[in-house]
Amino acid sequence: MLTLMQKLNRSRIVDIVGILIVIFMAYSSGYLFNNLTNIGMFAHDNWAKYVPFGIISVVSSSLSIISTRLTSRLNKFGNVVGTINTLISGTIDFMLGNSGAILTYPLSFLINAASVGGWMHYGDKRVNRVIDFKKLFFVMVLGVIVLSFGLNYLAFQSTSPLFWL
């Protein structure tokens, strides 16, 4: 079972299938060909019809898949792609009305940038494995969950309690 999971993790075909799913779903939903005029804040701007917002979103989703897949293979380039994609995703989320993006994405960008910097000192050597930070793993996961809920609470205070369920 473990070797099957490792093969799937290293498979380029799984990468391509993930990206094809994103493209297919964006196309079949009609989102792929949206432009910025479909976004409320740009609905009346003439220039906005020339910005292919759907395609930009699909590229961002694809970069997210690539980043995650590379990082799971312990490839340092995955964090570089993830850092760049954080800027794109944060902008997209904010434009789509996620007011919390202004709080969460800058922090995500800083964390991604720190991970790129942290992995740089390894040079051509392999990065640490999970066993190297096993003691801190639980604390990091718990801290991220608390931070996530805290930032989203600040961003969405005006929503009803049903929003959180």
Short mmCIF file of C-alpha atoms in Angstrom, two decimals:
data_model
loop_
_atom_site.label_atom_id
_atom_site.label_comp_id
_atom_site.label_asym_id
_atom_site.label_seq_id
_atom_site.Cartn_x
_atom_site.Cartn_y
_atom_site.Cartn_z
CA MET A 1 0.00 0.00 0.00
CA LEU A 2 2.81 2.40 0.91
CA THR A 3 4.64 1.79 -2.36
CA LEU A 4 1.41 2.48 -4.28
CA MET A 5 1.02 5.79 -2.45
CA GLN A 6 4.65 6.66 -3.15
CA LYS A 7 4.18 5.86 -6.85
CA LEU A 8 1.06 8.03 -7.00
CA ASN A 9 2.90 10.82 -5.20
CA ARG A 10 5.72 10.77 -7.75
CA SER A 11 3.49 10.26 -10.79
CA ARG A 12 3.53 13.02 -13.40
CA ILE A 13 0.31 11.54 -14.79
CA VAL A 14 -1.51 12.39 -11.55
CA ASP A 15 -0.22 15.98 -11.90
CA ILE A 16 -1.57 16.21 -15.43
CA VAL A 17 -4.90 14.60 -14.51
CA GLY A 18 -5.36 17.14 -11.70
CA ILE A 19 -4.74 20.05 -14.03
CA LEU A 20 -7.01 18.56 -16.70
CA ILE A 21 -9.79 18.22 -14.12
CA VAL A 22 -9.44 21.92 -13.26
CA ILE A 23 -9.53 22.93 -16.93
CA PHE A 24 -12.48 20.63 -17.71
CA MET A 25 -14.54 21.85 -14.75
CA ALA A 26 -13.81 25.51 -15.53
CA TYR A 27 -14.78 24.95 -19.16
CA SER A 28 -17.94 22.94 -18.41
CA SER A 29 -19.14 25.51 -15.86
CA GLY A 30 -18.55 28.38 -18.27
CA TYR A 31 -16.06 29.98 -15.88
CA LEU A 32 -13.04 29.50 -18.12
CA PHE A 33 -14.06 32.31 -20.48
CA ASN A 34 -15.15 34.85 -17.85
CA ASN A 35 -13.52 38.24 -17.87
CA LEU A 36 -13.27 40.92 -15.21
CA THR A 37 -16.66 42.39 -16.11
CA ASN A 38 -18.17 39.36 -14.33
CA ILE A 39 -16.74 40.74 -11.07
CA GLY A 40 -18.84 43.37 -9.32
CA MET A 41 -16.10 45.95 -8.80
CA PHE A 42 -15.15 45.93 -12.50
CA ALA A 43 -18.61 45.43 -14.04
CA HIS A 44 -18.74 48.90 -15.60
CA ASP A 45 -15.12 49.22 -16.74
CA ASN A 46 -14.68 48.81 -20.49
CA TRP A 47 -11.08 47.64 -20.25
CA ALA A 48 -12.12 44.79 -17.93
CA LYS A 49 -13.60 42.77 -20.79
CA TYR A 50 -10.06 42.24 -22.13
CA VAL A 51 -8.75 40.61 -18.93
CA PRO A 52 -9.33 36.81 -19.10
CA PHE A 53 -10.19 36.32 -15.44
CA GLY A 54 -11.31 32.70 -15.89
CA ILE A 55 -8.05 31.71 -17.56
CA ILE A 56 -6.05 33.52 -14.87
CA SER A 57 -8.00 31.60 -12.21
CA VAL A 58 -7.37 28.27 -13.95
CA VAL A 59 -3.64 29.05 -14.18
CA SER A 60 -3.66 29.91 -10.48
CA SER A 61 -5.42 26.65 -9.59
CA SER A 62 -2.98 24.72 -11.75
CA LEU A 63 -0.01 26.41 -10.08
CA SER A 64 -1.48 25.43 -6.73
CA ILE A 65 -1.66 21.79 -7.83
CA ILE A 66 1.91 21.90 -9.15
CA SER A 67 3.17 23.56 -5.97
CA THR A 68 1.50 21.01 -3.71
CA ARG A 69 2.67 18.06 -5.78
CA LEU A 70 6.27 19.31 -5.92
CA THR A 71 6.36 20.08 -2.21
CA SER A 72 4.99 16.63 -1.37
CA ARG A 73 7.89 15.18 -3.35
CA LEU A 74 10.25 17.29 -1.21
CA ASN A 75 11.14 19.40 -4.24
CA LYS A 76 12.23 22.85 -3.10
CA PHE A 77 10.84 24.50 -6.23
CA GLY A 78 7.32 23.71 -5.01
CA ASN A 79 7.55 26.43 -2.37
CA VAL A 80 8.76 28.97 -4.93
CA VAL A 81 5.74 28.19 -7.13
CA GLY A 82 3.50 28.32 -4.05
CA THR A 83 4.83 31.72 -3.01
CA ILE A 84 4.15 33.19 -6.45
CA ASN A 85 0.73 31.56 -6.54
CA THR A 86 -0.15 33.01 -3.14
CA LEU A 87 -0.02 36.50 -4.67
CA ILE A 88 -2.26 35.45 -7.56
CA SER A 89 -4.72 33.51 -5.40
CA GLY A 90 -4.98 36.26 -2.81
CA THR A 91 -5.77 38.82 -5.48
CA ILE A 92 -8.38 36.55 -7.05
CA ASP A 93 -10.02 35.77 -3.69
CA PHE A 94 -10.18 39.44 -2.74
CA MET A 95 -11.66 40.40 -6.11
CA LEU A 96 -14.30 37.68 -5.72
CA GLY A 97 -15.40 39.24 -2.45
CA ASN A 98 -13.40 37.38 0.22
CA SER A 99 -12.72 40.26 2.59
CA GLY A 100 -10.64 37.92 4.76
CA ALA A 101 -8.07 37.60 1.98
CA ILE A 102 -6.54 40.91 3.02
CA LEU A 103 -5.64 39.31 6.38
CA THR A 104 -4.87 35.71 5.48
CA TYR A 105 -2.95 35.91 2.20
CA PRO A 106 -0.20 38.31 3.30
CA LEU A 107 0.51 35.93 6.18
CA SER A 108 0.45 32.96 3.80
CA PHE A 109 2.87 34.81 1.53
CA LEU A 110 5.28 35.47 4.40
CA ILE A 111 5.12 31.84 5.56
CA ASN A 112 5.72 30.59 1.99
CA ALA A 113 8.59 33.04 1.54
CA ALA A 114 10.12 31.89 4.84
CA SER A 115 9.88 28.27 3.72
CA VAL A 116 11.67 29.12 0.49
CA GLY A 117 14.39 30.82 2.52
CA GLY A 118 14.52 27.92 4.96
CA TRP A 119 14.93 25.37 2.20
CA MET A 120 17.62 27.42 0.42
CA HIS A 121 20.32 26.50 2.95
CA TYR A 122 20.02 22.83 1.98
CA GLY A 123 21.58 23.46 -1.42
CA ASP A 124 21.50 20.25 -3.44
CA LYS A 125 20.90 18.06 -0.39
CA ARG A 126 17.49 16.60 0.36
CA VAL A 127 15.33 18.52 2.75
CA ASN A 128 14.32 17.30 6.18
CA ARG A 129 11.74 14.57 6.36
CA VAL A 130 8.72 14.51 8.66
CA ILE A 131 10.71 12.61 11.28
CA ASP A 132 13.03 15.62 11.65
CA PHE A 133 10.25 17.86 12.94
CA LYS A 134 7.92 15.22 14.36
CA LYS A 135 8.02 16.79 17.81
CA LEU A 136 6.81 20.17 16.53
CA PHE A 137 4.24 18.83 14.06
CA PHE A 138 1.26 18.75 16.45
CA VAL A 139 2.03 22.23 17.80
CA MET A 140 2.37 23.64 14.27
CA VAL A 141 -0.91 22.09 13.09
CA LEU A 142 -2.77 23.31 16.18
CA GLY A 143 -1.24 26.79 15.85
CA VAL A 144 -2.21 27.06 12.19
CA ILE A 145 -5.80 26.01 12.95
CA VAL A 146 -6.13 28.57 15.76
CA LEU A 147 -4.55 31.29 13.61
CA SER A 148 -6.82 30.46 10.67
CA PHE A 149 -9.99 30.61 12.74
CA GLY A 150 -8.79 33.79 14.47
CA LEU A 151 -8.02 35.66 11.26
CA ASN A 152 -11.25 34.54 9.63
CA TYR A 153 -13.19 35.58 12.73
CA LEU A 154 -11.66 39.07 12.45
CA ALA A 155 -12.50 39.22 8.75
CA PHE A 156 -16.07 37.95 9.06
CA GLN A 157 -17.26 39.31 12.42
CA SER A 158 -20.39 40.72 10.88
CA THR A 159 -21.66 37.31 9.72
CA SER A 160 -24.18 35.24 11.60
CA PRO A 161 -23.20 32.24 13.76
CA LEU A 162 -24.62 29.97 11.05
CA PHE A 163 -21.72 31.05 8.82
CA TRP A 164 -19.30 29.20 11.09
CA LEU A 165 -21.17 25.89 11.06
#
